[in-house]
Coordinates of C-alpha atoms in Angstrom, one line a residue:
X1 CA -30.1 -72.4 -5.7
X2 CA -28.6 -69.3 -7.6
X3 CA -24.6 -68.3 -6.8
X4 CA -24.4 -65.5 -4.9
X5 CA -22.6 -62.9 -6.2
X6 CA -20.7 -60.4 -4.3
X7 CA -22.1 -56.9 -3.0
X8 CA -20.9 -54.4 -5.3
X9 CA -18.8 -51.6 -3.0
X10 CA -19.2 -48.2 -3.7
X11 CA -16.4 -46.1 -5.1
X12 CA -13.7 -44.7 -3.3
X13 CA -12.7 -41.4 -3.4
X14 CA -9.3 -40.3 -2.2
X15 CA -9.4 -36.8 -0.4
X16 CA -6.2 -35.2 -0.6
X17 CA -4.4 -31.6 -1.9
X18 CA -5.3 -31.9 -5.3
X19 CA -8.9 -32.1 -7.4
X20 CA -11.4 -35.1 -6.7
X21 CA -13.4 -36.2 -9.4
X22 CA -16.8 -37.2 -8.6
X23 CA -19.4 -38.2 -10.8
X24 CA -22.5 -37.1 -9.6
X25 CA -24.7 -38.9 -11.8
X26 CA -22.8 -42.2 -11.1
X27 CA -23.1 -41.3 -7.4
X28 CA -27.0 -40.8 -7.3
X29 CA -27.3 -44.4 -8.7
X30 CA -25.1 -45.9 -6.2
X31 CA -26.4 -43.8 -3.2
X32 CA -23.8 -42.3 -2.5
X33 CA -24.9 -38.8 -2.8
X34 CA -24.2 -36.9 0.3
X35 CA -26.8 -35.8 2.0
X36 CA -25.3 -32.6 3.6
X37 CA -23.1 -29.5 1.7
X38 CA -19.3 -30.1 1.7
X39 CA -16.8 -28.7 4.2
X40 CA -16.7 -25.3 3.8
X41 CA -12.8 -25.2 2.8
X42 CA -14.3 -28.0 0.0
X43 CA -15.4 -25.4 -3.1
X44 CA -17.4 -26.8 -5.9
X45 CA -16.7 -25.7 -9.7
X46 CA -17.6 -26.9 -13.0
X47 CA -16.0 -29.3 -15.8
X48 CA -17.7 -29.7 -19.1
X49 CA -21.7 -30.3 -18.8
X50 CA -22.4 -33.1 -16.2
X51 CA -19.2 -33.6 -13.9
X52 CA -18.6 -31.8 -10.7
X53 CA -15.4 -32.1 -9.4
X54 CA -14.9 -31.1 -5.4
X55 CA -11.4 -29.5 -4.9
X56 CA -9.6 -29.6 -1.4
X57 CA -8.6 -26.4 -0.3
X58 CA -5.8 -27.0 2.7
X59 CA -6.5 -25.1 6.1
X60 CA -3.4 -23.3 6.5
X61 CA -2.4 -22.0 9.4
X62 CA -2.6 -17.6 9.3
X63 CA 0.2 -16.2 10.6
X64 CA 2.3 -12.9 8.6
X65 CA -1.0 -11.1 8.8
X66 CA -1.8 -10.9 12.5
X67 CA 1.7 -10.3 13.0
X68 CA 1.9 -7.8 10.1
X69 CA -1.0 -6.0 12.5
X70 CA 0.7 -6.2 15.6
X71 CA 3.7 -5.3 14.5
X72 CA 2.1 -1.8 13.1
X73 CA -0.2 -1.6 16.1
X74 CA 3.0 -1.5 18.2
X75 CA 5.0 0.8 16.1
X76 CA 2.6 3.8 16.8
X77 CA 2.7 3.4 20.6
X78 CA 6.7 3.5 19.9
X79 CA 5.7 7.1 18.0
X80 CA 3.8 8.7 20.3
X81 CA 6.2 7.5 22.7
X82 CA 9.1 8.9 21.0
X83 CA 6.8 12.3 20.4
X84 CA 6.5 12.7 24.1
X85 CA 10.3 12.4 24.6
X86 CA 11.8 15.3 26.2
X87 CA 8.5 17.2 26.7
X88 CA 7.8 18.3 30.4
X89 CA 4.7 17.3 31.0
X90 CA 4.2 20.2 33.7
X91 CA 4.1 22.9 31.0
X92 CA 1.0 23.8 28.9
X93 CA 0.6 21.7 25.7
X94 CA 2.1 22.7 22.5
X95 CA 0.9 21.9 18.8
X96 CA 3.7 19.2 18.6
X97 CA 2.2 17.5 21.7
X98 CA -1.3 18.4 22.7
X99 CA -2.9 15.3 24.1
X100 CA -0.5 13.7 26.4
X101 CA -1.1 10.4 28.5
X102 CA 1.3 8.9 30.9
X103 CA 1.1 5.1 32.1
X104 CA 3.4 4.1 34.9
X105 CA 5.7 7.1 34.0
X106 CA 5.7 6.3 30.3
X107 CA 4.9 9.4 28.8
X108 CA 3.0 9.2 25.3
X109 CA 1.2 12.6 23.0
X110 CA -0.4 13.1 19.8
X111 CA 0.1 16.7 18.0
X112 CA -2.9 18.8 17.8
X113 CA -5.0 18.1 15.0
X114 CA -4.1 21.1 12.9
X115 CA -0.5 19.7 12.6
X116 CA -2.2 15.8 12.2
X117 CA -5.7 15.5 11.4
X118 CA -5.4 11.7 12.1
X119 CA -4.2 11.8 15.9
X120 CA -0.8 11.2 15.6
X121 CA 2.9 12.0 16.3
X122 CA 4.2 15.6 14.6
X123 CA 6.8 15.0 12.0
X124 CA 9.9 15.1 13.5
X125 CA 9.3 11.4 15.2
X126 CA 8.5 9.6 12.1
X127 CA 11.8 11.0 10.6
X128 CA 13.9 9.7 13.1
X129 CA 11.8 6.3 13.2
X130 CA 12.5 6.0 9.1
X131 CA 9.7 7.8 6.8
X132 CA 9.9 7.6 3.2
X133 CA 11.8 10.3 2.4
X134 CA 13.6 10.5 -1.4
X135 CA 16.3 12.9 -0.5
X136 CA 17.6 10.9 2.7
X137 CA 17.1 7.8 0.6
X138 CA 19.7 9.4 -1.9
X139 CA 21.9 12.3 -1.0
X140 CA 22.0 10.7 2.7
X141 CA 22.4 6.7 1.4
X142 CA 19.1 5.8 3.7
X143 CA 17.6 3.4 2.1
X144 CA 16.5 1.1 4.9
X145 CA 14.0 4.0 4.8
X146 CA 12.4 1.8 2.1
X147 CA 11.6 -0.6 4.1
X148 CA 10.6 0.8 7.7
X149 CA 8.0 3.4 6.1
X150 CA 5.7 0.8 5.1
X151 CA 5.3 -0.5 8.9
X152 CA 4.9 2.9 10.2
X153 CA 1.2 5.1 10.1
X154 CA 0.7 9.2 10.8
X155 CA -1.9 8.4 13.6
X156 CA -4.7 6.0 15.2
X157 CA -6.8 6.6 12.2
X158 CA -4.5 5.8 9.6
X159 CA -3.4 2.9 11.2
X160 CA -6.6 1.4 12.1
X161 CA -8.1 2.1 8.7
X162 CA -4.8 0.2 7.3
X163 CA -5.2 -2.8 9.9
X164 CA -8.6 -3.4 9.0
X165 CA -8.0 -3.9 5.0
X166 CA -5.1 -5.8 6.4
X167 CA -6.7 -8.5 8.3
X168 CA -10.0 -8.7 5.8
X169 CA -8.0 -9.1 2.7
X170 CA -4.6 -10.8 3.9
X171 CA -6.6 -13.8 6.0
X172 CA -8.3 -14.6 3.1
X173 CA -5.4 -14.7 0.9
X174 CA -2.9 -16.5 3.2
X175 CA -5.9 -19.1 4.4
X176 CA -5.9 -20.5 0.6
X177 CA -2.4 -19.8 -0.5
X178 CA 0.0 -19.8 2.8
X179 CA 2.0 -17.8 4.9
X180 CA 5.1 -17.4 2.7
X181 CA 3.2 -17.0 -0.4
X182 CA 1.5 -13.8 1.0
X183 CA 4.4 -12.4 3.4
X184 CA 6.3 -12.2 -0.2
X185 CA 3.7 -9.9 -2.2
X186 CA 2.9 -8.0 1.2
X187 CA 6.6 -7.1 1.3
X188 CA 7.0 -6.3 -2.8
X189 CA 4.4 -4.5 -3.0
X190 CA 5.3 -2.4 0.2
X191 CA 8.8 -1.8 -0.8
X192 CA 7.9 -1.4 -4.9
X193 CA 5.3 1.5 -3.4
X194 CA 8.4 3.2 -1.4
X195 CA 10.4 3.2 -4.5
X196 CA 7.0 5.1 -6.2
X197 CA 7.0 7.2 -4.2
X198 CA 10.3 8.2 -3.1
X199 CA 11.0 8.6 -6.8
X200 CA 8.1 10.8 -7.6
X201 CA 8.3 12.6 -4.9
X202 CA 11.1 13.0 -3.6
X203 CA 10.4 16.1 -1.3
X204 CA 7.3 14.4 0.3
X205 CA 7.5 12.6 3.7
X206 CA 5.1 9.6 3.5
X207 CA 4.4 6.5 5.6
X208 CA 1.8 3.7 5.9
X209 CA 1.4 0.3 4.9
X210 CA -0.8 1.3 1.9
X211 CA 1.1 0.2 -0.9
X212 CA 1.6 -3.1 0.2
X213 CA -2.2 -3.8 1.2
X214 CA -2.6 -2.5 -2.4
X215 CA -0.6 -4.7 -3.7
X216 CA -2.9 -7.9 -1.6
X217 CA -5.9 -6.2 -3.3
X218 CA -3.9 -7.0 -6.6
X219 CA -3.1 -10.4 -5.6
X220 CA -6.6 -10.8 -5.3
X221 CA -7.1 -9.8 -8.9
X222 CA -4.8 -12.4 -9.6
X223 CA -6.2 -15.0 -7.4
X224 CA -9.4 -14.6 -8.9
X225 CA -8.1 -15.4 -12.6
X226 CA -5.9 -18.1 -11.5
X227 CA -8.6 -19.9 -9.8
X228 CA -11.6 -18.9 -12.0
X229 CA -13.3 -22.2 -12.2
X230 CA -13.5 -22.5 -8.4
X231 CA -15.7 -19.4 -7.7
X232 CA -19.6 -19.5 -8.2
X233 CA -19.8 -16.2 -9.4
X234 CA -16.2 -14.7 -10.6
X235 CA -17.2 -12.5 -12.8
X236 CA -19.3 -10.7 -9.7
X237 CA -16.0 -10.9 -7.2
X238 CA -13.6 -9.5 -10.2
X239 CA -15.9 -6.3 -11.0
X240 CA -16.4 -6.0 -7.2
X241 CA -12.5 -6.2 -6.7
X242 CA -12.1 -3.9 -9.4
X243 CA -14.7 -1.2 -8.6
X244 CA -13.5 -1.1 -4.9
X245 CA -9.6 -0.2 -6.0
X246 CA -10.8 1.8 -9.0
X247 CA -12.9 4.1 -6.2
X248 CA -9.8 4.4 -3.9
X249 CA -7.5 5.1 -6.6
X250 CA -9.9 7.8 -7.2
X251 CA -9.8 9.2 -4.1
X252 CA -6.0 8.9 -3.7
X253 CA -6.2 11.4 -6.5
X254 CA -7.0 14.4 -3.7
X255 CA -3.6 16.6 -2.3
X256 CA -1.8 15.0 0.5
X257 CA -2.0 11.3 -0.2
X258 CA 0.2 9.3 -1.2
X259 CA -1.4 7.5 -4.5
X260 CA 2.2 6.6 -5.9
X261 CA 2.8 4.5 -3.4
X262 CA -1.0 2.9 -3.8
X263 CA -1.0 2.9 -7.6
X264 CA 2.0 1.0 -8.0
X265 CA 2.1 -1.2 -5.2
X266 CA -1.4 -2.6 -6.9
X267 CA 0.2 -2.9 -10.3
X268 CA 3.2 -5.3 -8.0
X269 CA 0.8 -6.9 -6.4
X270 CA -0.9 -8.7 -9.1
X271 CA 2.4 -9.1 -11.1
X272 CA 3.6 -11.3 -8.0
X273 CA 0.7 -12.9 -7.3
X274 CA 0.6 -14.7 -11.0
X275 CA 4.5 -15.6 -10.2
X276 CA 3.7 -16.7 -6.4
X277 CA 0.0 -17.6 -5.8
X278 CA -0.8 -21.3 -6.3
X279 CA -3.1 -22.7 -8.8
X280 CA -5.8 -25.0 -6.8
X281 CA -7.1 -26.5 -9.2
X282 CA -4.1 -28.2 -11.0
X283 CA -4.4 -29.5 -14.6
X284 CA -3.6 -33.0 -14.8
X285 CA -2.1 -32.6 -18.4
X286 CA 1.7 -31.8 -19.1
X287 CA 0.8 -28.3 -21.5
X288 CA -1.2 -26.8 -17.9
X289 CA 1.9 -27.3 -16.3
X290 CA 3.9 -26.1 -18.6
X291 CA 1.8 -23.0 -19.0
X292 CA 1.5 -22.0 -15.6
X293 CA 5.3 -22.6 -15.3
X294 CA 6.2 -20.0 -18.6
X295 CA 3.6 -17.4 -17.0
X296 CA 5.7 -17.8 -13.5
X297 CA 8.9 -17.5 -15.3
X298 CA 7.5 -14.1 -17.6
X299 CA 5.9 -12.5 -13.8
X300 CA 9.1 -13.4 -11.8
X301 CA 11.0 -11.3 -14.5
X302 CA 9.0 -8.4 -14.6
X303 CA 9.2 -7.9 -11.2
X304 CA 13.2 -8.4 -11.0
X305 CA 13.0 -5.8 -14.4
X306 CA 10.9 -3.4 -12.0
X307 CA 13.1 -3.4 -9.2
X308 CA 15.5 -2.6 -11.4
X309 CA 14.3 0.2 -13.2
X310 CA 12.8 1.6 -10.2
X311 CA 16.1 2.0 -8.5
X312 CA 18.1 3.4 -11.5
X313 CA 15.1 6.1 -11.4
X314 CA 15.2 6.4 -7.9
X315 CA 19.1 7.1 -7.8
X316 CA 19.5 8.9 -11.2
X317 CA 21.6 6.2 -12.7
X318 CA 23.3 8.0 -15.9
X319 CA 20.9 10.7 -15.8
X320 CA 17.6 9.3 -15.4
X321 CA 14.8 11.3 -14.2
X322 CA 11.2 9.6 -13.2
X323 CA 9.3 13.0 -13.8
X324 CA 11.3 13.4 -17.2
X325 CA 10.6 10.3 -18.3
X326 CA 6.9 10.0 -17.1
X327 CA 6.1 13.9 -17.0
X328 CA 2.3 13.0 -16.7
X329 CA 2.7 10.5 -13.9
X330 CA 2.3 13.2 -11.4
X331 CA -1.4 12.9 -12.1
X332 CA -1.4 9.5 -10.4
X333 CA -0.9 11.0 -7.0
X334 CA -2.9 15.0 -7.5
X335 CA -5.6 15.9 -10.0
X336 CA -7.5 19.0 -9.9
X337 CA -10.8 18.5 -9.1
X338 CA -13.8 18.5 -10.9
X339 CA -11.5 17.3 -13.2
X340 CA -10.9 19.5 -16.3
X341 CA -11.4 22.8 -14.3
X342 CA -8.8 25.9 -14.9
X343 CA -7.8 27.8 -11.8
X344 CA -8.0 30.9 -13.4
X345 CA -12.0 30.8 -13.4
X346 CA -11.9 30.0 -9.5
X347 CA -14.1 26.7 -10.2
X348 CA -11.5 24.4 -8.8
X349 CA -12.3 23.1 -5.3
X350 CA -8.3 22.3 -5.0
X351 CA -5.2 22.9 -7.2
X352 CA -2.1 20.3 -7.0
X353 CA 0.0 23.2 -7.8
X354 CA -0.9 25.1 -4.3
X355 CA -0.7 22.1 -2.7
X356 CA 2.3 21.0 -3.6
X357 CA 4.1 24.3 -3.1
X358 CA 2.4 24.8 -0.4
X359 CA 4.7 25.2 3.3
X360 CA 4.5 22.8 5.5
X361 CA 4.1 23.5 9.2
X362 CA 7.2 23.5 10.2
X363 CA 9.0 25.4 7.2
X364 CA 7.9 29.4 7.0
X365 CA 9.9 32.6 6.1
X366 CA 9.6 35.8 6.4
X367 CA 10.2 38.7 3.0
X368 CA 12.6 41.8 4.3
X369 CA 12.6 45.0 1.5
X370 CA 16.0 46.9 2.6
X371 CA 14.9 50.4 3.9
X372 CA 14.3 52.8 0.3
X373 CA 14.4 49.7 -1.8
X374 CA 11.7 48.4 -4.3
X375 CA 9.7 44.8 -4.2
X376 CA 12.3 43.5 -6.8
X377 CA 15.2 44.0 -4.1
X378 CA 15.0 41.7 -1.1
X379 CA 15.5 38.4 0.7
X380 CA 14.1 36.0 2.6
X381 CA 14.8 34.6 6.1
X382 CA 13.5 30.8 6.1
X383 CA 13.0 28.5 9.2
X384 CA 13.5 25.2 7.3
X385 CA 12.0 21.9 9.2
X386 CA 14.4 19.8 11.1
X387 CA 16.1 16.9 10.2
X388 CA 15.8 13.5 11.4
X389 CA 17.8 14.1 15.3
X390 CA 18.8 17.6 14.4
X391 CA 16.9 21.1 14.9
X392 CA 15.4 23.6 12.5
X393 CA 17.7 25.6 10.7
X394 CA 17.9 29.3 9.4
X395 CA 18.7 30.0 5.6
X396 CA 18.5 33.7 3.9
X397 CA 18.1 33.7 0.7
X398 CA 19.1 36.9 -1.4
X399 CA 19.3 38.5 -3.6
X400 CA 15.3 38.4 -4.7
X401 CA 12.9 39.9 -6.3
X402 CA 9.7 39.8 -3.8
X403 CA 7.2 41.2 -6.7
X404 CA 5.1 37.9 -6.3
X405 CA 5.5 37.3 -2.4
X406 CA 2.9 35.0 -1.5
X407 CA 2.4 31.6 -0.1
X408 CA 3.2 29.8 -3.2
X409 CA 6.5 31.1 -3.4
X410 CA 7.5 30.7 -0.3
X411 CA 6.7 27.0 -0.7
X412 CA 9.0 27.1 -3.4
X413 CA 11.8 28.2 -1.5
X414 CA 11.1 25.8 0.6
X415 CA 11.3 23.1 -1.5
X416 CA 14.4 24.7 -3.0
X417 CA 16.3 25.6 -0.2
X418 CA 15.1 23.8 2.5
X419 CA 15.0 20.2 1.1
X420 CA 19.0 19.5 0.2
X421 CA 19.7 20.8 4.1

């Protein structure tokens, strides 16, 4: 009678946070190979030739994003709310609010689309509910302004356009790396974007969330080269990635849209994703740890060095200038297009030029020539936009010399005269 010798037991395999080997050569001997696909939070990569390794990826729970969508959702009712206050509903619309809706006496309008294309309050609301503006950031000390443009949209279709990328890129992100994680490059990005822009363009009013979903489309950059080894196909998701930012960078190029805020929120955004965003697929030597802690250390710093310059810009600290120091940068945000065209051949479908100097709805003037005098003796009456809780003001401006009256230079005077009111 042979001794019986014990039933060899499969290999365990602990399932936890971290990387599982599993031999899958070993496994098919032992039949232990699984008969059904992993999990689908369970994402297969490669090590070496003939070892697949199955790394766990957590199911966190998804919670700045939805509320990151609410929050703007709700912050546009509050706008056309606060563009309907004080109209009298009983009276014939006006441009400022044309399509009105009330709902148990709560009165709510949009301006007419020639004042907002995208179905949204006039200007004077998102001023007093805290637009990026650069001069009331500086001359007025507003620089919670900063902060509350990046929750607030010119109209339904900015907003929903902005929620969607939101909720398609953020979910993704925060399922794999967590709530905090995400909430933190949402918010540098968004605030580093202000700063752009507020900087650059400091006579612009701009809102939307835009820089900051920017900046999740550049953690996603990031994500993908942290976590190479745990895609199928990452060199198909990078150039995707890539070419889908690279096309609405593009397009950000066009007059009245803020690519400041877009182009350097993205640039944040994957900065702070290599200091914040988690490696999954840990190395189990000291030297990966050690690398991934200098890179950490080098990205945290850039982005403190950022703020930092950023601000001095923004504020003028001993003298400095962002459109000195960067003269080209303006490019970012307006290019004439095709690009390479002159204006003087009439080929140009837009100039930034006209655009920029161009008067804004509520800002106008009108040229006076004294009785017997010539074009180069006059002045100017201008109606300059209100201020945030305030009402449109009057300036003259004189003496002037009217020989090149036009729309371009009265948005100059705008811009001059108008802006430090």
């Amino acid at each position: 009678m042979q001794p019986m010798t014990p039933k060899a037991q499969p290999p365990r395999m602990e399932v936890n946070d971290e990387v599982v080997p599993f031999d899958s050569a070993d496994a098919r001997q032992n039949g232990l190979e699984p008969s059904a696909p992993p999990p689908p939070w369970i994402e297969r990569g490669q090590q070496g030739c003939d070892v697949d390794k199955l790394v766990v990826i957590p199911r966190r729970w998804i919670l700045f994003t939805p509320l990151a969508a609410i929050a703007c959702t709700v912050l546009l009712v509050i706008e056309m709310q606060e563009n309907a206050k004080g109209v009298d509903f009983q009276q014939p619309p006006t441009d400022a609010c044309e399509f009105r809706l009330a709902i148990r006496d709560t009165p709510f309008c949009a301006a007419a689309f020639k004042v907002n294309p995208m179905f949204g309050p006039s200007t004077e609301p998102l001023l007093r509910m805290g637009a990026i503006s650069g001069e009331l950031i500086v001359k007025k000390g507003e620089a919670w302004r900063l902060f509350s443009g990046m929750w607030l949209h010119g109209g339904v279709l900015h907003c929903l356009m902005n929620v969607v990328a939101l909720l398609g890129i953020g979910c993704q992100l925060e399922r794999a790396h967590g709530t905090l994680r995400v909430g933190a490059i949402y918010m540098l990005s968004g605030i580093f974007g202000s700063i752009a822009t507020a900087m650059f363009a400091p006579h612009v009013l701009s809102v939307g969330a835009s820089g900051a979903i920017f900046g999740l489309i550049g953690a996603v950059v990031g994500d993908i080269f942290m976590n190479w080894d745990l895609r199928e196909k990452p060199c198909r998701a990078l150039l995707l990635v890539c070419f889908v930012s690279a096309v609405q960078l593009l397009v950000g190029t066009m007059p009245l849209l803020d690519n400041f805020a877009h182009f350097f929120g993205f640039v944040m955004g994957f900065v702070s994703s290599i200091a914040f965003l988690d490696r999954l697929n840990k190395g189990a030597r000291c030297w990966h740890t050690c690398s991934r802690r200098c890179f950490r250390t080098v990205a945290a710093a850039i982005v403190f060095l950022a703020f930092l310059v950023g601000l001095a810009l923004l504020y003028g600290i001993g003298g400095a200038d962002a459109n000195e120091l960067c003269p080209a940068c303006h490019e970012i945000s307006c290019k004439e297009f095709p690009w390479g065209c002159t204006d003087n051949g009439g080929h140009c479908w837009w100039t930034c030029d006209q655009m920029q100097n161009a008067p804004t709805a509520s800002c106008g003037g009108e040229a006076v020539w004294p009785r017997g005098a010539n074009t180069t003796q006059g002045y100017v009456d201008l109606t300059c936009p209100p201020r945030a809780g305030g009402n449109a003001s009057k300036v003259r401006v004189e003496p002037l010399d009217l020989t090149h009256w036009g729309t371009d230079f009265l948005g100059e005077l705008c811009k001059d005269h108008c802006a430090s009111r």
